[in-house]
CSV table of C-alpha atoms (C1' of nucleotides) in Angstrom, one decimal:
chain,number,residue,atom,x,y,z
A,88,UNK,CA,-12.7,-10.5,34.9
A,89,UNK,CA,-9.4,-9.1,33.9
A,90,UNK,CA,-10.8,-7.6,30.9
A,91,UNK,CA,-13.9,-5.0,32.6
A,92,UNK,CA,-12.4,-2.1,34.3
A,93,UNK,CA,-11.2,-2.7,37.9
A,94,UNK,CA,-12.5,-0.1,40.7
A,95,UNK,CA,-8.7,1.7,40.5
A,96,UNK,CA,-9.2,2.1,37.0
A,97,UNK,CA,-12.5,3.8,37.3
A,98,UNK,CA,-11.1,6.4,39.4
A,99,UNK,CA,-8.5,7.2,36.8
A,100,UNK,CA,-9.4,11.3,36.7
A,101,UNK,CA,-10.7,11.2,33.1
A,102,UNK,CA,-11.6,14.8,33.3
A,103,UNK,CA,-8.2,16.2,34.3
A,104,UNK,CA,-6.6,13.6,31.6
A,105,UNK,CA,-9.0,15.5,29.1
A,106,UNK,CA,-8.3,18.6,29.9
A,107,UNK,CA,-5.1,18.4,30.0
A,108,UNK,CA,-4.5,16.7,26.9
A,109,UNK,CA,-6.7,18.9,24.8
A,110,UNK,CA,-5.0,22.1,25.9
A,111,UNK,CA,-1.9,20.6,25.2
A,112,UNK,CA,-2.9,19.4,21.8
A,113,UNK,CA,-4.1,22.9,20.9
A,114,UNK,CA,-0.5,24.4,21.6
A,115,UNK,CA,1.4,21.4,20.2
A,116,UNK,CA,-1.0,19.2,18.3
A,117,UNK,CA,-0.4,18.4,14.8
A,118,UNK,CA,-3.1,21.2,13.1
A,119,UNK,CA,-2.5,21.3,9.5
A,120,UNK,CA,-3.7,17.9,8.1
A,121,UNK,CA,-5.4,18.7,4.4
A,122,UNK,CA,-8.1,15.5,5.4
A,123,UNK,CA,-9.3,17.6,8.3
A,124,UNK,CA,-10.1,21.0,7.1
A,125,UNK,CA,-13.3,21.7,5.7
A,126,UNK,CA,-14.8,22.6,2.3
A,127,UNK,CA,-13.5,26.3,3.0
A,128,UNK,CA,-9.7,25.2,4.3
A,129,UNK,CA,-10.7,25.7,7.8
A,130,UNK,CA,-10.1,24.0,11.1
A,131,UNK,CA,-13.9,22.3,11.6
A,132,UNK,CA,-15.7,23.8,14.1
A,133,UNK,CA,-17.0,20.9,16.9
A,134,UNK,CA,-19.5,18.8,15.4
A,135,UNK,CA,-19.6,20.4,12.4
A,136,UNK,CA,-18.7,17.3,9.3
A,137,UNK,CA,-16.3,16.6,7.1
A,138,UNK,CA,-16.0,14.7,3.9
A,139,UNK,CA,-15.4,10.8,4.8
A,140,UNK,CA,-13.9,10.2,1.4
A,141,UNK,CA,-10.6,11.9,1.4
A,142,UNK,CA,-10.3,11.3,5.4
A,143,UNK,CA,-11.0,7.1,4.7
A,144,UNK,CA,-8.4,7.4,1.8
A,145,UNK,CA,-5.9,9.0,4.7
A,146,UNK,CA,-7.0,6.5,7.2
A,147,UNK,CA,-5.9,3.2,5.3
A,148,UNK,CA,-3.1,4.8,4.2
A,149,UNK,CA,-2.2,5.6,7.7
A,150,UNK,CA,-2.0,2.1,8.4
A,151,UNK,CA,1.1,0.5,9.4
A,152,UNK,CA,2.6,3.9,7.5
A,153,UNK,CA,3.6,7.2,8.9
A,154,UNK,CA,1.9,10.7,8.4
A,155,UNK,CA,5.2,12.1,6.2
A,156,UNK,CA,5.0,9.0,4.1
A,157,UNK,CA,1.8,9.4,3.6
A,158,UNK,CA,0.9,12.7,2.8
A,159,UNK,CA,2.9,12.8,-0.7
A,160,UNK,CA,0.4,10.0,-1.8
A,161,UNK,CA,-2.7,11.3,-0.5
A,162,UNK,CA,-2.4,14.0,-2.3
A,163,UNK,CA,-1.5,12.4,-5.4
A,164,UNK,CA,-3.8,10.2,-4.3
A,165,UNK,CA,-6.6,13.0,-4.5
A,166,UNK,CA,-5.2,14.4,-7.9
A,167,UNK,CA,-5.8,11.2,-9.2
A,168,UNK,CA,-9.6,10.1,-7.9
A,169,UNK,CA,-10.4,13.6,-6.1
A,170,UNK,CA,-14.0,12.1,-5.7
A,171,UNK,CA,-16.0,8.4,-4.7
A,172,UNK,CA,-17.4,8.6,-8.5
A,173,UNK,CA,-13.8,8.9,-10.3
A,174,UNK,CA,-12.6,6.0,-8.0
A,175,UNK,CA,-15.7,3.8,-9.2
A,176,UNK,CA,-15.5,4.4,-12.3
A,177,UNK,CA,-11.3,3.5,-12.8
A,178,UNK,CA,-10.2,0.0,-12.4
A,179,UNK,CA,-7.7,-1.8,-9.9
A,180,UNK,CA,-5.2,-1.0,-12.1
A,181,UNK,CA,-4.9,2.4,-12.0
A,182,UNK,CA,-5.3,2.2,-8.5
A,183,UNK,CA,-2.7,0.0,-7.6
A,184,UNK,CA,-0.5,2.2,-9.9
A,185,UNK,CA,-1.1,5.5,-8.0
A,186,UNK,CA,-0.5,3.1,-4.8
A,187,UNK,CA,3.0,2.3,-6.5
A,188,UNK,CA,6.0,2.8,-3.8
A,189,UNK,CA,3.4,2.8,-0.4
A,190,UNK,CA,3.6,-0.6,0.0
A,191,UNK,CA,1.1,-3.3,1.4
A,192,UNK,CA,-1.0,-3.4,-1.8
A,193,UNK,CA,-3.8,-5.3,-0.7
A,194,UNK,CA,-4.9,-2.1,1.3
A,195,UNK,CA,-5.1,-0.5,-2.3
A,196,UNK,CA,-7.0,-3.2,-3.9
A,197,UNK,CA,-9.5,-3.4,-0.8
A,198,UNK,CA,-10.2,0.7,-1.3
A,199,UNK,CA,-11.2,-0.4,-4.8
A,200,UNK,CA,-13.5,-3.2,-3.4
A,201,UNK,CA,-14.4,-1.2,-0.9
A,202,UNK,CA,-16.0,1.5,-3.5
A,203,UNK,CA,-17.4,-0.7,-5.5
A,204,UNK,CA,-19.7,-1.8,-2.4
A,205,UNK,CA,-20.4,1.2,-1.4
A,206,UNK,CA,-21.8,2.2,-5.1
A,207,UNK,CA,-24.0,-0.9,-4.8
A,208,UNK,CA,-25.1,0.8,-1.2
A,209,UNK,CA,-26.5,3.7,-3.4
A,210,UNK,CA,-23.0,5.8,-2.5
A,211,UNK,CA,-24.4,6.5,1.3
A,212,UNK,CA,-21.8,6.7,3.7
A,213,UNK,CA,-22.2,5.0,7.2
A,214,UNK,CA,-22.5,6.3,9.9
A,215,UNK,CA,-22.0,2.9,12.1
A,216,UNK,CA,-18.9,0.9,13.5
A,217,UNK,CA,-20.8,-2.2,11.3
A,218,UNK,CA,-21.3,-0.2,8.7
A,219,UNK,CA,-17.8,0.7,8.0
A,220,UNK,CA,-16.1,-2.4,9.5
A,221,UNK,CA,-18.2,-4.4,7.0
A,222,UNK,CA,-16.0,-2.8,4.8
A,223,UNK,CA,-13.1,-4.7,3.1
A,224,UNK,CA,-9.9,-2.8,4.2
A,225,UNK,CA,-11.4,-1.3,7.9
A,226,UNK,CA,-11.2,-3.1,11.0
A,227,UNK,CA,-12.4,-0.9,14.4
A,228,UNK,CA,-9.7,1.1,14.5
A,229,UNK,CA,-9.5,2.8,11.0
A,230,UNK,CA,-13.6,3.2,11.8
A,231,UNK,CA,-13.6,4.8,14.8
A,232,UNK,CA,-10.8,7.5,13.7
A,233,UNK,CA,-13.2,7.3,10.3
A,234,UNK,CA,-16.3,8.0,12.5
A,235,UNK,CA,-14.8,10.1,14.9
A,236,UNK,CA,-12.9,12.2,12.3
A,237,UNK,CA,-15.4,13.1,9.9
A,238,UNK,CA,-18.7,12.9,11.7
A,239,UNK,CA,-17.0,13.5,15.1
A,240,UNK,CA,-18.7,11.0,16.7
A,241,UNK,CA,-17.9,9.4,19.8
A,242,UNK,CA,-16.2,5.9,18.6
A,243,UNK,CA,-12.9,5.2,20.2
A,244,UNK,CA,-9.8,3.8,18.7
A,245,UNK,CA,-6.8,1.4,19.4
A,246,UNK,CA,-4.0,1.7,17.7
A,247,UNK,CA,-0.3,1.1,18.5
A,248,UNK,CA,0.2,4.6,19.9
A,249,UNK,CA,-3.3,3.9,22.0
A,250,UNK,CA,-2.4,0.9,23.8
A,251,UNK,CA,1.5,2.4,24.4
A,252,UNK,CA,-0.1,5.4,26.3
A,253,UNK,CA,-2.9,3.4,28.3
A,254,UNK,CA,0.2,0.4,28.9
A,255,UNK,CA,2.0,3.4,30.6
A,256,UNK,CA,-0.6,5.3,32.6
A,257,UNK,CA,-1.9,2.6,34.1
A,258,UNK,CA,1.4,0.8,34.4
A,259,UNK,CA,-0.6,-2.5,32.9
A,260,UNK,CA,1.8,-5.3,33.9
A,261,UNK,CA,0.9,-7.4,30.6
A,262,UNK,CA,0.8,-7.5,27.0
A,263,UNK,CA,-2.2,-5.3,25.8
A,264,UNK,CA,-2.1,-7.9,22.9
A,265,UNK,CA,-3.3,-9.9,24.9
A,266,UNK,CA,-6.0,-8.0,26.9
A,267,UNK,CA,-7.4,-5.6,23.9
A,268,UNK,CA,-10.8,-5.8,25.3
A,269,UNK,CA,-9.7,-4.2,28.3
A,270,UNK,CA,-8.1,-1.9,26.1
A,271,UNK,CA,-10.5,-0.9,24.4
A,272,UNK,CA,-12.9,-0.1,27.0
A,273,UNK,CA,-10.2,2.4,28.3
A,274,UNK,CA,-9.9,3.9,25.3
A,275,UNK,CA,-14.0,4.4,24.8
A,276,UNK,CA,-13.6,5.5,28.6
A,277,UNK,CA,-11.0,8.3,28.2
A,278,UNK,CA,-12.8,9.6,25.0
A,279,UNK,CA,-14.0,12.8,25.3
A,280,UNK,CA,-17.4,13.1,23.6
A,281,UNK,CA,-18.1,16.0,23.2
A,282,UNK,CA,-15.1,16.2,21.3
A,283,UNK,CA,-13.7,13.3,19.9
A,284,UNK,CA,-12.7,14.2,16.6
A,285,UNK,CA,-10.0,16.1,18.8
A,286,UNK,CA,-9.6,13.7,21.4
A,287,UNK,CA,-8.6,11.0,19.2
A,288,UNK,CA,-6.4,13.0,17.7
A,289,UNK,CA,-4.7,14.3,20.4
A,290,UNK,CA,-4.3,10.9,21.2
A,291,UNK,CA,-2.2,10.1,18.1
A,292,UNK,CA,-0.3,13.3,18.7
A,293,UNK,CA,0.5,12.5,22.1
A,294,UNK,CA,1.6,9.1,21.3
A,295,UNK,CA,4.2,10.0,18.2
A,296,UNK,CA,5.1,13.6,19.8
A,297,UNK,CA,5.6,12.7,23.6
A,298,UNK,CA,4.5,9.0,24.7
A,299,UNK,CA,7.1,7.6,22.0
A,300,UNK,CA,8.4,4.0,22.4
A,301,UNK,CA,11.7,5.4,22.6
A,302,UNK,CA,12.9,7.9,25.0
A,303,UNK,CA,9.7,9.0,25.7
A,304,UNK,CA,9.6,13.1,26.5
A,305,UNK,CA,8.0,12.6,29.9
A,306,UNK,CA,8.8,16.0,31.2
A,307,UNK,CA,6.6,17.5,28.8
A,308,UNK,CA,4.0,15.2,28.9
A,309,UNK,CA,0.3,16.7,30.0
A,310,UNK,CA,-0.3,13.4,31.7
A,311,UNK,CA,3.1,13.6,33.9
A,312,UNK,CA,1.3,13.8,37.0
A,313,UNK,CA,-1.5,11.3,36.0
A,314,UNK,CA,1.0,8.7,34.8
A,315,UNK,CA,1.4,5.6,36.8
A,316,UNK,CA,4.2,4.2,34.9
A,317,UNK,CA,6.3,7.4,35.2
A,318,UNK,CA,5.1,8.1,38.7
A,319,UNK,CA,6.4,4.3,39.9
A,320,UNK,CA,8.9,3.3,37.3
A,321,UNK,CA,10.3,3.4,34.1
A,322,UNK,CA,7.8,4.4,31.1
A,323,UNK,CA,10.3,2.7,28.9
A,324,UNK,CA,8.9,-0.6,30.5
A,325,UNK,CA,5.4,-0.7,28.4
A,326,UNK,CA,3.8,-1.8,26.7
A,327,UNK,CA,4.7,-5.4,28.2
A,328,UNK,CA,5.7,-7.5,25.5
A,329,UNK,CA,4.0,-10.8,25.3
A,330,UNK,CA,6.6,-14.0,25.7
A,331,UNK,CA,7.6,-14.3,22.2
A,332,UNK,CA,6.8,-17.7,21.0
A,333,UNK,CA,10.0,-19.4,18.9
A,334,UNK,CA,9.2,-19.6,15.1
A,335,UNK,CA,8.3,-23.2,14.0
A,336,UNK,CA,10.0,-24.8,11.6
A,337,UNK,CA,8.0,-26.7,8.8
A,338,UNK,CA,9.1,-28.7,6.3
A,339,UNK,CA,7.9,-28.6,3.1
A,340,UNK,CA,8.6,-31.0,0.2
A,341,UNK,CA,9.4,-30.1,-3.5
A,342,UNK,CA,9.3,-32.0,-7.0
A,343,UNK,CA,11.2,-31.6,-10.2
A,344,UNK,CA,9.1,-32.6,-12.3
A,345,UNK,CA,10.7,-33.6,-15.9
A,346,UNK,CA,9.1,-34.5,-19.3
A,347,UNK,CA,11.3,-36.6,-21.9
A,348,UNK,CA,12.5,-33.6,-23.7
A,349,UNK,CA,14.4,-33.3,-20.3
A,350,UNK,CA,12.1,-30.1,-19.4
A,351,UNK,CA,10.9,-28.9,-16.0
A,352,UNK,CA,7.1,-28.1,-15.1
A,353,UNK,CA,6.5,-24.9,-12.9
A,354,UNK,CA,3.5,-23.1,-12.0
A,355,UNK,CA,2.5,-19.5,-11.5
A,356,UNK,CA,1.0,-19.1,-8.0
A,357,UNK,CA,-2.3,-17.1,-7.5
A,358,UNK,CA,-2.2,-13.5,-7.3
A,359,UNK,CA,-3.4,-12.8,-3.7
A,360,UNK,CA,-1.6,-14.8,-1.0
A,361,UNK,CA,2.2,-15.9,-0.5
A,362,UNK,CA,4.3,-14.9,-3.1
A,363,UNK,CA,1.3,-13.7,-5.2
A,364,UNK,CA,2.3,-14.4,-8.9
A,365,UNK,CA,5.8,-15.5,-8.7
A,366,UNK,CA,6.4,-19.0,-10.6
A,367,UNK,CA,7.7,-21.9,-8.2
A,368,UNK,CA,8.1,-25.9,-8.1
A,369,UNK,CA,5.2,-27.7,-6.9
A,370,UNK,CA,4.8,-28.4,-3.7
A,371,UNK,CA,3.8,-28.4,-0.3
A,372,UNK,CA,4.2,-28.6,3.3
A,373,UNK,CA,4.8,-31.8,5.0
A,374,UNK,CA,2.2,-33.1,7.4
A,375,UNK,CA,3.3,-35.3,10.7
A,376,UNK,CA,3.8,-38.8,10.4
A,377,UNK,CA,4.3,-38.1,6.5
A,378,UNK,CA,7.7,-39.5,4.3
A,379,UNK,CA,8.6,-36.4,2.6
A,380,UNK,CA,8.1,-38.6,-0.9
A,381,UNK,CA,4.8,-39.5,0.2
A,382,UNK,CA,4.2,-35.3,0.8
A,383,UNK,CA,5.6,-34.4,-2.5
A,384,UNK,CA,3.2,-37.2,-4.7
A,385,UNK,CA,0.7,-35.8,-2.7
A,386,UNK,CA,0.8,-32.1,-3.2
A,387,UNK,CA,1.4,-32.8,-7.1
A,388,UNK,CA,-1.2,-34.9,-6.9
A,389,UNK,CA,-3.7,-32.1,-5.2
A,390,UNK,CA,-2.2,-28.8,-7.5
A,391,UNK,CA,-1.5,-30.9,-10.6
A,392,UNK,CA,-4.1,-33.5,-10.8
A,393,UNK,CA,-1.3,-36.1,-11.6
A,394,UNK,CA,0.2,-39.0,-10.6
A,395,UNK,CA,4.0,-39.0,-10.0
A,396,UNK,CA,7.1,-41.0,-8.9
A,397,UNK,CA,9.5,-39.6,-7.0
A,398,UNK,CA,13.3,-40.3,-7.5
A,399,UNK,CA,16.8,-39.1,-7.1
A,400,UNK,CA,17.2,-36.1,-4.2
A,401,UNK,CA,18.8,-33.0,-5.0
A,402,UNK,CA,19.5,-30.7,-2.3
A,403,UNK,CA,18.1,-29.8,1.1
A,404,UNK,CA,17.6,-26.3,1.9
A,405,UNK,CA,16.9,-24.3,5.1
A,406,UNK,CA,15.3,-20.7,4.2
A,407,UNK,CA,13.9,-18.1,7.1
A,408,UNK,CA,11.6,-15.6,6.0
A,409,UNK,CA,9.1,-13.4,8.3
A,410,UNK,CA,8.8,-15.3,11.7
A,411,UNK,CA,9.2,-18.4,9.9
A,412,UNK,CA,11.8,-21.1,8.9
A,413,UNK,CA,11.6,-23.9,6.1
A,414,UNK,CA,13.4,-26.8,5.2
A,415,UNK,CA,13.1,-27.0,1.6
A,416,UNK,CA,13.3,-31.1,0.5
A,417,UNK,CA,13.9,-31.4,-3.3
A,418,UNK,CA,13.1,-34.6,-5.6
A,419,UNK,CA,13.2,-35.1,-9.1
A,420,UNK,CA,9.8,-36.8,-10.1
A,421,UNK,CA,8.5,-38.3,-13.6
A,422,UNK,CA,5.1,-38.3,-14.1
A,423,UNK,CA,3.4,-41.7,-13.9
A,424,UNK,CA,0.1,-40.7,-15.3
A,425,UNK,CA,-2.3,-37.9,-15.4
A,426,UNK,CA,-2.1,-34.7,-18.0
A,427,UNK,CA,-0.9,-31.8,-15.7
A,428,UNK,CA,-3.5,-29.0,-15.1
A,429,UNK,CA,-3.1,-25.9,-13.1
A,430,UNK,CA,-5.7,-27.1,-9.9
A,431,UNK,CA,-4.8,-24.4,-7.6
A,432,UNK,CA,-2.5,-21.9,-9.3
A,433,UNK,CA,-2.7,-19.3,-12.5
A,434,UNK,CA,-1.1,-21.6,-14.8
A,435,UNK,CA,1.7,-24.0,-15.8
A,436,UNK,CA,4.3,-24.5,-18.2
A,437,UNK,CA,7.5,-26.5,-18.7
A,438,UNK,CA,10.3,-24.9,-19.3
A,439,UNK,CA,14.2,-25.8,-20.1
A,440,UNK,CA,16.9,-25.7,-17.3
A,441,UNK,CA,18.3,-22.6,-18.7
A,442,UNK,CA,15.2,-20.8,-18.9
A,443,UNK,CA,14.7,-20.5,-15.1
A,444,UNK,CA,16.1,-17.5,-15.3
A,445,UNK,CA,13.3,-15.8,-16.7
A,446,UNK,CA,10.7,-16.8,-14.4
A,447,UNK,CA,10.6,-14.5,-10.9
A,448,UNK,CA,10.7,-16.8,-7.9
A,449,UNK,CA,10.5,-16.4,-4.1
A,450,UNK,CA,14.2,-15.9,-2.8
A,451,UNK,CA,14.2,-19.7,-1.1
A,452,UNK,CA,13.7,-20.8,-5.1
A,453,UNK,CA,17.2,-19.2,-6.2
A,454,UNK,CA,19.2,-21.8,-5.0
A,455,UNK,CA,17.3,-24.8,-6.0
A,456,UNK,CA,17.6,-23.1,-9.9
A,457,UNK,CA,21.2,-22.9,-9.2
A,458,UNK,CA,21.5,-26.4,-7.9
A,459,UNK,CA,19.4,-27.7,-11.0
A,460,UNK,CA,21.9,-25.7,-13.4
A,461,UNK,CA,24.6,-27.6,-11.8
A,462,UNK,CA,23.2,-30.9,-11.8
A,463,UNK,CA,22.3,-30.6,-15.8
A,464,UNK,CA,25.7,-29.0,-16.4
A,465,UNK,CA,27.6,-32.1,-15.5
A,466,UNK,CA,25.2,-34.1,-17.7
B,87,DA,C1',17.8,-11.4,13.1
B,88,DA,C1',13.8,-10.2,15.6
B,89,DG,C1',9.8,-7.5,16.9
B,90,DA,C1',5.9,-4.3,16.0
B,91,DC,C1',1.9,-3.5,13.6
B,92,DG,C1',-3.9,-3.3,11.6
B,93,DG,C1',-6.8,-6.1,9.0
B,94,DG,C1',-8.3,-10.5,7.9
B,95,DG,C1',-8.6,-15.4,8.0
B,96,DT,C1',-8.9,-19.8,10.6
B,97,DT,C1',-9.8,-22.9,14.0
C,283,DA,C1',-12.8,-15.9,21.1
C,284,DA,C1',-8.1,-16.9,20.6
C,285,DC,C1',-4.8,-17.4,17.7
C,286,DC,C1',-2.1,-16.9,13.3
C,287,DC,C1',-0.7,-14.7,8.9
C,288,DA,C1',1.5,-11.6,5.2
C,289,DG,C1',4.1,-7.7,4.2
C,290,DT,C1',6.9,-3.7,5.6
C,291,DC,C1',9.4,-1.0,8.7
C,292,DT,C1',12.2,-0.4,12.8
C,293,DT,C1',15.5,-1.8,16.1
DNA sequence: AAGACGGGGTT
DNA sequence: AACCCAGTCTT
């Protein structure tokens, strides 16, 4: 059982690594965040709580996003919906406008979700790991620095900066990707609680000031003499990175479709997802065993609701985005029967050759329009 | 060009 | 439960 804690790791001295780190986060800690002062500007006392509005705000914007980036938009942020009531009562709109320039929208549009569910839960905050992980937007993590921050109660967390620190203490030879059970029960193990509201931060603090991925400021650490991985090797070493798989390739097959007026049918794909509400051709991946004509008839087919032949090739493409490559096959096709209707996407239209232009597509698109421009040019 | 990252979705 | 994904930033 790789995952429960073994009898080494159960004497780590948790109340030395408490100590220690708590003293040093009182010198060196970060101490001015506006989420965690109280009603009068103050530093809480222990136990005493704070609001969990303007600290769950903080916490989804803290994710995947750093603390200077941040705290411009929080505070706007708070000028804009200083209260739960103000955020129910504006619209998605308004909220994805103040989110404008933070990036990864869909934590915006959760927040709004999110409110709306909890004004159908009579407005009472939780006070539960299910209670707030039920929540779209918040996993454990951004619960138990929710929980621990506002209410300072005694819910651990795992974040990047979490599992770098444990990786290094404990010199874990593997990826804690891989092993975040384990993980986690370290974490809910170190936690100091009868003062986790300042234990997890600390944590954080610890884990951007001293513990950094990078040239990592060892000699200052509080945990220098706990630290396995400093003690026995190089802290530089963990985390462990797990064998990194190689991106697949897949290939995916496209159709021109044309009308008689020598037009081309595109579709506006659905807001959330892949390339939310950008206009492509339609579409789809191949599946194995499949002739790419046979994949293109029957994605049209399944988006358009009709039937097609497909013709002449125009060009092959290879596109890598993300983790991931794609082999872009594009036909021409005429439609053999069916009306076209818009079976999985916003809507269609057919549009002239020249016209492109003035549709946004994914970047992989650009050079199928230019290809198309070409072809019709010589016509 | 490739990896890290937290939540969420899928299998 | 074990993966995989989208989107953004870092290396």
């Amino acid at each position: 059982m790789i995952d429960s804690l073994s009898q080494q790791e159960e004497e780590i001295p948790i109340i030395l690594l408490r100590e220690s780190l708590l003293k040093w986060w009182e010198v060196n800690g970060r101490h001015s965040i506006p989420w965690k002062k109280n009603c009068l500007g103050k530093t809480p006392a222990s136990g005493e709580l704070l609001d969990p509005y303007p600290i769950w705000i903080a916490e989804v914007m803290l994710q995947q996003t750093q603390f200077n980036v941040v705290l411009p938009f929080w505070n706007q942020w708070m000028n804009t919906f200083p209260s739960l009531d103000s955020l129910i009562s504006s619209n998605e709109e308004e909220v994805l406008y103040v989110w404008q320039g933070l990036g990864y929208y869909s934590r915006g549009r959760r927040i709004y979700q999110a409110a709306i569910a909890l004004k159908e839960n009579q407005k009472v905050w939780p006070l539960t790991l299910e209670g707030w992980t039920e929540l779209p937007g918040i996993g454990r993590t951004t619960a138990g620095s929710i929980l621990s921050s506002a209410f300072d109660l005694p819910f651990p967390i795992l974040d990047g900066n979490v599992k770098r620190l444990i990786s290094r203490l404990i010199a874990f030879p593997k990826s804690p990707v891989k092993h975040v059970a384990k993980f986690w029960k370290l974490s809910e193990y170190l936690l100091d609680k009868k003062r986790p509201r300042d234990f997890n931060q600390a944590l954080m603090d610890l884990g951007s000031f001293v513990c950094k991925p990078v040239k990592p400021s060892c000699n200052i650490c509080p945990w220098k003499s706990y630290c396995i991985a400093y003690s026995n090797s190089k802290p530089i070493l963990y985390p462990m990175k797990s064998v990194s798989k190689k991106k697949k390739i897949s290939v995916v097959g496209i159709g021109i479709v044309t009308n008689d007026k020598g037009q081309i049918l595109i579709d506006q794909r659905l807001n959330d997802g892949a390339f939310g509400g950008l206009w492509e051709f339609p579409g789809g991946k191949q599946k194995s065993g499949e002739k790419i004509e046979f994949t293109i008839a029957r994605e049209i087919k399944e988006e358009i609701g009709i039937i097609v032949s497909v013709g002449e090739h125009l060009i092959t493409l290879q596109h890598t985005y993300g983790q991931k490559k794609v082999h872009l096959i594009v036909h021409f096709c005429s439609i053999v029967k069916g009306e076209p209707k818009p079976l999985s996407s916003q809507q269609l239209r057919w549009v002239g050759v020249n016209d492109l232009k003035d549709y946004p597509f994914p970047a992989a698109n650009e050079r199928i329009n230019s290809a198309l421009i070409h072809k019709y040019a010589k016509r």
